[in-house]
Every structure is written in C-alpha cells, then in structure tokens.
XYZ file of C-alpha atoms in Angstrom:
413
model
C -100.473 -16.176 -22.085
C -100.465 -12.497 -22.946
C -98.053 -12.168 -25.881
C -96.010 -9.493 -24.121
C -95.888 -11.618 -20.990
C -94.779 -14.509 -23.161
C -91.837 -12.420 -24.313
C -91.251 -11.203 -20.798
C -90.985 -14.676 -19.345
C -87.697 -15.031 -21.194
C -86.408 -12.475 -18.696
C -86.676 -15.088 -15.952
C -84.646 -14.103 -12.916
C -81.945 -16.610 -12.192
C -79.221 -16.470 -9.632
C -77.202 -19.098 -11.374
C -76.972 -22.551 -9.860
C -73.236 -22.366 -9.255
C -73.805 -19.362 -6.994
C -75.958 -21.485 -4.725
C -73.188 -24.016 -4.276
C -70.138 -21.762 -3.867
C -68.218 -23.080 -0.860
C -67.850 -19.614 0.696
C -71.605 -19.573 1.301
C -71.748 -22.701 3.395
C -69.411 -25.589 3.932
C -72.515 -27.808 4.084
C -73.472 -26.988 0.488
C -70.978 -28.557 -1.930
C -70.184 -27.664 -5.500
C -72.125 -30.110 -7.683
C -70.525 -31.407 -10.868
C -72.463 -29.954 -13.813
C -72.283 -33.338 -15.539
C -74.848 -34.535 -12.992
C -77.234 -31.873 -14.285
C -76.540 -31.854 -18.001
C -75.037 -35.225 -18.861
C -77.113 -38.052 -20.285
C -79.561 -39.410 -17.707
C -78.962 -43.012 -16.732
C -82.491 -43.900 -17.884
C -85.099 -41.692 -19.554
C -88.185 -41.783 -21.740
C -89.777 -44.797 -20.087
C -92.982 -46.206 -21.587
C -95.207 -49.162 -20.835
C -96.317 -51.163 -23.853
C -100.041 -51.034 -24.708
C -100.433 -54.718 -23.775
C -98.675 -54.118 -20.440
C -95.975 -56.742 -21.027
C -92.927 -54.522 -21.598
C -91.160 -51.446 -20.299
C -89.104 -49.559 -22.865
C -86.712 -46.698 -22.193
C -83.747 -44.691 -23.463
C -80.293 -45.399 -22.099
C -76.730 -44.956 -23.384
C -75.408 -47.891 -25.422
C -72.035 -47.729 -27.144
C -71.733 -44.139 -25.976
C -75.023 -42.864 -27.436
C -78.627 -42.802 -26.237
C -80.509 -45.800 -27.642
C -83.759 -47.712 -27.120
C -83.878 -50.562 -24.601
C -86.626 -52.958 -23.529
C -87.331 -55.304 -20.641
C -90.211 -57.435 -19.441
C -92.525 -55.559 -17.111
C -91.404 -57.743 -14.184
C -87.738 -57.972 -15.185
C -84.951 -56.005 -13.556
C -83.292 -53.199 -15.469
C -80.068 -55.197 -15.337
C -81.789 -57.797 -17.530
C -82.917 -55.256 -20.147
C -81.512 -55.492 -23.656
C -80.804 -52.835 -26.296
C -82.982 -52.665 -29.419
C -80.898 -50.093 -31.286
C -77.184 -49.375 -31.529
C -76.733 -46.001 -33.193
C -73.145 -44.948 -32.423
C -73.242 -41.573 -34.216
C -76.344 -39.760 -32.998
C -78.563 -40.252 -29.934
C -82.143 -41.333 -30.503
C -84.421 -38.580 -29.289
C -87.693 -40.429 -28.874
C -89.877 -43.348 -29.891
C -93.325 -44.829 -29.333
C -95.123 -48.173 -29.412
C -97.388 -49.422 -32.170
C -100.922 -49.868 -30.893
C -100.669 -53.667 -31.035
C -97.389 -53.690 -29.039
C -95.611 -55.622 -31.787
C -93.268 -52.836 -32.900
C -91.437 -49.826 -31.523
C -91.314 -46.877 -33.928
C -88.782 -44.074 -34.063
C -87.334 -41.513 -36.465
C -83.608 -41.047 -36.962
C -81.244 -39.393 -39.411
C -77.704 -40.421 -40.328
C -75.073 -38.637 -38.327
C -76.975 -35.347 -38.223
C -77.877 -34.893 -41.912
C -81.499 -34.188 -40.803
C -82.899 -36.517 -43.457
C -85.036 -38.367 -40.942
C -86.355 -41.823 -41.786
C -88.999 -43.824 -39.927
C -87.864 -47.132 -38.420
C -89.564 -50.023 -36.671
C -88.031 -52.703 -34.466
C -89.746 -55.650 -32.812
C -89.268 -55.782 -29.017
C -89.200 -59.588 -29.067
C -86.805 -60.001 -32.025
C -83.453 -61.718 -31.526
C -80.219 -59.875 -32.321
C -78.973 -60.096 -35.884
C -75.960 -62.293 -36.621
C -72.760 -60.565 -35.537
C -74.809 -57.842 -33.851
C -75.971 -57.081 -30.353
C -79.352 -55.731 -31.453
C -82.202 -56.913 -33.700
C -82.845 -55.524 -37.167
C -84.483 -52.108 -37.382
C -86.555 -51.883 -40.568
C -86.306 -48.612 -42.494
C -89.941 -47.941 -43.453
C -88.967 -45.019 -45.692
C -85.864 -46.314 -47.550
C -85.438 -43.483 -50.042
C -82.354 -41.331 -50.502
C -82.457 -37.650 -49.675
C -85.920 -37.587 -48.126
C -87.222 -36.421 -44.783
C -90.153 -38.346 -43.329
C -92.367 -37.731 -40.321
C -95.184 -39.695 -38.716
C -98.583 -38.025 -39.053
C -101.020 -40.529 -37.528
C -101.251 -44.007 -36.043
C -104.999 -44.741 -36.262
C -106.713 -46.649 -33.501
C -108.922 -48.614 -35.906
C -105.956 -49.887 -37.958
C -103.203 -50.802 -35.479
C -100.868 -52.314 -38.100
C -100.537 -49.176 -40.235
C -99.515 -45.557 -39.876
C -99.638 -42.436 -42.022
C -96.312 -40.870 -42.924
C -95.399 -37.657 -44.692
C -92.585 -38.134 -47.236
C -91.058 -35.446 -49.475
C -89.876 -37.823 -52.225
C -91.794 -36.055 -55.026
C -91.140 -32.460 -53.988
C -88.475 -31.606 -51.408
C -90.526 -28.633 -50.200
C -93.746 -30.552 -49.475
C -94.647 -33.904 -47.953
C -97.102 -36.251 -49.657
C -99.138 -38.537 -47.400
C -98.490 -42.291 -47.471
C -100.189 -45.206 -45.763
C -97.404 -47.491 -44.494
C -97.512 -51.038 -43.133
C -95.598 -50.879 -39.864
C -94.089 -54.360 -40.064
C -93.111 -54.504 -43.742
C -92.818 -50.914 -44.904
C -95.229 -51.477 -47.807
C -96.651 -48.050 -48.620
C -99.497 -46.538 -50.604
C -99.811 -42.908 -51.691
C -103.101 -41.547 -50.341
C -102.758 -37.772 -50.762
C -100.550 -35.747 -53.072
C -99.600 -32.434 -51.544
C -100.481 -30.210 -54.478
C -102.017 -27.485 -52.294
C -99.076 -26.993 -49.899
C -100.563 -28.309 -46.659
C -98.343 -28.640 -43.594
C -100.612 -30.748 -41.395
C -103.421 -33.303 -41.635
C -106.117 -34.090 -39.042
C -107.935 -37.428 -39.063
C -111.330 -38.045 -37.469
C -111.861 -40.753 -34.863
C -112.618 -43.324 -37.574
C -109.256 -42.683 -39.247
C -110.610 -40.605 -42.160
C -108.717 -37.618 -43.542
C -110.912 -34.614 -42.750
C -108.884 -31.425 -42.237
C -105.647 -29.914 -43.500
C -103.707 -26.862 -42.359
C -101.464 -24.587 -44.399
C -99.558 -21.363 -43.981
C -100.814 -18.317 -45.840
C -98.619 -15.951 -47.844
C -98.546 -13.423 -44.986
C -97.578 -16.012 -42.380
C -101.037 -16.747 -41.042
C -102.796 -20.111 -40.752
C -105.599 -21.522 -42.887
C -107.696 -24.614 -42.147
C -109.343 -26.552 -44.976
C -111.906 -29.364 -44.933
C -112.101 -32.247 -47.371
C -115.313 -32.202 -49.439
C -116.650 -34.042 -52.473
C -115.592 -30.994 -54.499
C -112.062 -30.812 -53.138
C -110.532 -28.893 -50.242
C -112.474 -25.890 -48.966
C -111.223 -23.213 -46.544
C -113.319 -22.883 -43.380
C -111.167 -21.011 -40.829
C -108.115 -18.767 -40.822
C -106.145 -16.469 -38.580
C -103.528 -13.824 -39.272
C -99.817 -13.863 -38.541
C -100.529 -11.852 -35.374
C -102.963 -14.500 -34.145
C -102.719 -18.171 -33.242
C -105.050 -20.960 -34.345
C -104.669 -24.686 -34.838
C -106.852 -27.834 -34.877
C -106.595 -30.287 -31.998
C -108.786 -33.353 -32.446
C -112.244 -34.406 -33.553
C -115.119 -34.786 -31.133
C -117.195 -37.976 -31.232
C -120.062 -36.007 -32.767
C -117.942 -34.921 -35.753
C -117.179 -31.387 -34.605
C -113.584 -30.197 -34.427
C -111.733 -28.941 -31.363
C -109.521 -25.965 -32.182
C -107.371 -23.555 -30.169
C -107.566 -19.922 -31.234
C -107.095 -16.334 -30.110
C -108.620 -14.919 -33.291
C -110.419 -11.603 -32.907
C -110.241 -9.192 -30.021
C -109.350 -11.706 -27.305
C -105.837 -11.501 -25.912
C -105.613 -15.122 -24.739
C -106.274 -18.272 -26.726
C -109.065 -20.631 -25.725
C -110.273 -24.132 -26.518
C -113.174 -23.970 -28.955
C -115.328 -26.430 -30.866
C -116.294 -25.854 -34.493
C -119.072 -27.397 -36.577
C -117.665 -28.096 -40.034
C -121.144 -28.044 -41.584
C -122.356 -24.729 -40.186
C -119.066 -23.078 -39.109
C -120.650 -22.375 -35.727
C -118.006 -21.960 -33.038
C -118.541 -22.417 -29.310
C -116.047 -21.650 -26.555
C -115.262 -24.779 -24.561
C -112.843 -23.272 -22.064
C -110.310 -20.542 -21.438
C -107.988 -20.032 -18.480
C -110.274 -19.763 -15.430
C -107.775 -17.316 -13.932
C -107.609 -15.314 -17.189
C -103.808 -15.144 -17.096
C -102.396 -17.502 -19.724
C -103.134 -18.997 -23.100
C -104.863 -22.335 -23.392
C -102.216 -24.976 -22.788
C -103.259 -28.463 -23.834
C -105.830 -31.230 -23.812
C -105.944 -34.706 -22.295
C -108.167 -37.255 -24.038
C -109.025 -40.828 -23.167
C -108.320 -43.254 -25.992
C -110.851 -45.627 -24.449
C -113.825 -43.261 -24.378
C -112.535 -40.569 -26.791
C -113.742 -38.018 -24.229
C -111.932 -34.867 -23.159
C -110.853 -35.732 -19.621
C -108.619 -32.777 -18.764
C -107.220 -29.415 -19.821
C -103.779 -28.045 -18.999
C -102.471 -24.521 -18.422
C -98.941 -23.409 -17.622
C -98.461 -20.273 -15.557
C -95.951 -20.292 -12.699
C -96.651 -24.030 -12.543
C -98.634 -26.457 -14.635
C -102.268 -26.739 -13.594
C -104.722 -29.423 -14.702
C -108.498 -28.998 -14.744
C -110.038 -32.462 -14.800
C -113.347 -33.249 -16.525
C -113.351 -36.879 -15.429
C -113.915 -37.537 -11.742
C -111.962 -40.807 -11.598
C -108.851 -39.237 -13.124
C -109.162 -36.233 -10.827
C -109.298 -38.521 -7.792
C -106.224 -40.433 -8.970
C -104.356 -37.208 -9.682
C -105.148 -35.781 -6.236
C -104.180 -39.080 -4.612
C -100.775 -38.917 -6.293
C -100.328 -35.234 -5.442
C -100.941 -36.056 -1.779
C -98.765 -39.162 -1.889
C -95.805 -37.266 -3.359
C -95.976 -34.062 -1.305
C -97.642 -31.899 -3.969
C -94.977 -32.605 -6.604
C -95.668 -32.195 -10.315
C -97.481 -35.295 -11.622
C -97.449 -36.292 -15.292
C -99.452 -39.181 -16.703
C -97.261 -40.583 -19.473
C -97.872 -43.820 -21.377
C -100.559 -46.323 -20.452
C -101.875 -49.736 -21.329
C -104.648 -49.872 -23.910
C -107.316 -50.249 -21.220
C -105.859 -47.252 -19.336
C -105.768 -49.226 -16.089
C -101.977 -49.018 -15.748
C -100.003 -45.808 -16.246
C -96.390 -44.823 -16.144
C -96.391 -41.573 -14.180
C -93.551 -39.122 -13.694
C -93.070 -37.241 -10.418
C -90.730 -34.254 -10.112
C -90.265 -30.862 -8.468
C -87.928 -27.872 -8.516
C -85.490 -29.701 -6.218
C -85.983 -33.222 -7.571
C -85.140 -34.231 -11.153
C -87.885 -36.788 -10.872
C -88.763 -40.444 -10.657
C -90.877 -42.736 -12.830
C -93.512 -44.935 -11.213
C -95.934 -47.584 -12.403
C -99.418 -46.669 -11.169
C -102.224 -49.219 -11.015
C -105.526 -47.339 -11.233
C -107.463 -50.291 -9.835
C -105.406 -50.982 -6.724
C -104.052 -47.385 -6.461
C -100.577 -48.807 -5.843
C -97.439 -47.067 -7.091
C -94.115 -48.834 -7.593
C -90.847 -47.038 -8.297
C -89.572 -47.821 -11.777
C -86.431 -45.695 -12.110
C -84.727 -42.395 -11.319
C -83.122 -40.686 -14.326
C -80.400 -38.971 -12.256
C -80.010 -41.031 -9.082
C -76.600 -39.528 -8.241
C -77.760 -35.926 -8.202
C -77.793 -34.839 -4.529
C -81.273 -33.297 -4.426
C -80.908 -32.353 -0.766
C -78.499 -29.596 -1.778
C -80.721 -28.004 -4.437
C -82.427 -24.658 -3.833
C -86.156 -24.175 -4.174
C -87.487 -21.966 -6.949
C -90.212 -19.458 -6.176
C -92.551 -17.751 -8.606
C -92.384 -13.944 -8.515
C -93.671 -11.145 -10.700
C -92.836 -7.494 -11.262
C -94.184 -4.563 -13.254
C -92.425 -3.467 -16.415
C -91.968 0.234 -17.194
C -95.184 0.262 -19.215
C -97.193 -1.447 -16.496
C -97.277 -5.036 -17.736
C -96.869 -7.806 -15.187
C -93.769 -9.878 -15.933
C -93.745 -13.432 -14.524
C -90.392 -14.773 -13.381
C -88.673 -17.278 -11.126
C -86.270 -16.542 -8.307
C -83.762 -19.034 -6.901
C -81.823 -17.990 -3.823
C -78.513 -19.477 -2.670
C -78.923 -22.290 -0.217
C -77.008 -21.932 3.025
C -76.722 -18.128 2.822
C -78.953 -15.428 4.216
C -81.034 -13.891 1.445
C -79.714 -10.326 1.567
C -76.963 -8.280 -0.131
C -76.940 -10.837 -2.947
C-alpha cells in the first residue's frame, strides 16, 4: 500500500457502534452489551492436529484463556483443559508436526520473560491437578525465548532463540520438543534478528537491522556470513521462504517503486526477478500461501478494502470459490490442516458476523460446523460496513470504511 495511504487508513471513518444501536433510532434495534463484542470468546483459536485425530482450541478455564483439546469426533462438552494458567491468558499455540505435543510460549504474570512450553494432548492430569504437566523447554531465569523454526524433516525438534548469554541478542538452539534437551547451533555474535532455513532444514540466511534503521540480509558461506541484500529505513524488505530450486523469495519495495512486490533472488548470482505485485497496483504485497506437501506457492494475498487471494493452484482455487459461494461471499480463511492437506479447519466471517469455524473435507467437499466464537452476539442487528474513499487536500486517495446506523435513514447524521 502507498505509504501515505497506509497512514491515511488510520483515519478510517467510523460512526461508532453504539450510535447504530441507540434506541431513539429504532425500537427494533436494541443496545448490545459491549461484553458480547469485547469479552473473551467462548471458543477461539481452533486447530486440527496434523494426524487429524484432535481438535484443540482456546477457552476460559479458571477465569483465564487456556488450551483445551478434544477428539475430532467428541463433543466440546467432553473436551478437557491442557493448561491452567490463572494469571495471564495464553495467546496462542501450535501443534508439533508429529501431533505428539502442543507448543506455546508464556510468561509469568506479565513479566514478558517468555518461555517455550510443550504439553502432550494425550497425557493424564498430574496428581492433585486438573491438567497434565507442561514441560518448560527453556527453564532459565531471566530469559526471553521465541520459536524460530519447526523443520519438516525433523518433526521431534525445533529451533529456539534464547538470550541467556546476552540479554540483547538471542543465540540459536536446537531443542528436543519432548525432553527440552538443547544444543547451541549458532552464537549471535553479529547481531542478527532473524534466521531463515531452507526446505531441508539448513540455516541459510540471517537478517539484521543496520545502524540507520534499515534491513540487511546475509547468507551463510564457507567463509562466514556475507551481505547480499539491503534496504534503507525508508524502504521495506524481508525474506519469506526458500524455493525448491534454492532461490529465496523476498518482499521488497527497494528502489523507485512505491509498492512492495514478491520477488525471487538467486543467492549465487544475486539476480532478482519479480514474481508478482498487486494486479490492481493499489496496495503493497500482502502475503504468501505455500503447500507443505508440495512446497509450491499456491496463493498470494493482498489487503485493500477487503482481503483478496490470487490462487496459483487450480484445486485450491476451486475449493475457495466453492466455499465463497456456499457462505454467501463471506471472508474465507484456510487455517490449520492435516499433514496430507486433505482436511482443513476454515474460518468464515463477514462485517456483520463474528464468524464460525468449520471442518472442510477437500475430498468430499463437505463442511461441518465446528464452533461459533460468539454465539450470543445478535448478528441480525449489526450494520454493514462499506468501503469508501476520498481525496486528501494534496490529492491522495484515502481509503476508509463507513458504517451507518441500522434502522435510521442515512441523512442528517
């Protein structure tokens, strides 16, 4: 997105929600309790395990959001909690590739010293506890850890950044997911802030911030780390993922272009080719969708007034269009999937619907409702949001959204 437009979008036009529900507008449109909008959802963050045997999700337990699990054919009433943090809600989690562990990061009461934990979905609760044991995989005082990679070719390990040596910089460790046994694989003596692995799980590229706030990319060579690409603090560039042929996908707006694009870079020759930019030439490159089965780029994503997906894989495009038609052109998100990518958990939502999660079978094309995060929110009383734009004083087009009160004529507002 044009950088000035990006700033301008913060000027989004809102006629606040409470206006739409003021009883003087229409007795048929009630005031809706804001807790229904902003309180904890009943269920959120659903995922299907890679082996397809479990559904995991986030749900309040002991007053805080925690991780739960159930068998794929069990009812939600039969689900059981896996964590019981009573001080701070768990923000997210993911499955190990072999489906034997659920991984998450959590601090203690908001100290922001995040540790990495694993918990087995099949484990029995500990004695005198309602949940099984969560193993702290980074049990060091005063550190902050983050997960950097979970390689496909080694499903029992992950790579974790830990700042135990130097609080300012994270060294890279190889960690056994089940036991927490760890091995130092890269000392951060050149101040990197990100690592990119190739498709075989090899460390290939690092990123770091330059003194002036720009970005530098370095490649690992037999003679150490060598710089191969950089952009200034007024530009954006970052690596995405390796191609099967060894080239590197990057996103960049370096040079005279005003919008970023998806590019592919040869690390041996430094030749760069443009893969794609916004076909409508309005917004920055948004994101990529890759298949973990084929390692192919199967879709690209852009966000203007709404999110738009350009599919590169015909079968996924057909499934996406089928779901769009089935759910009245709602927003469709493919979330977690089984390892074979035959079963997906998809999320369906719109401007007047907080959404529903469905299990989608790509073979049979059947969808089955899994849960609604806010089932008590009366969607029938919500007002539609329309995309609008206007010219700023210097002639730039400012994108915005307009929501009009429901049950009142749209004039003299």
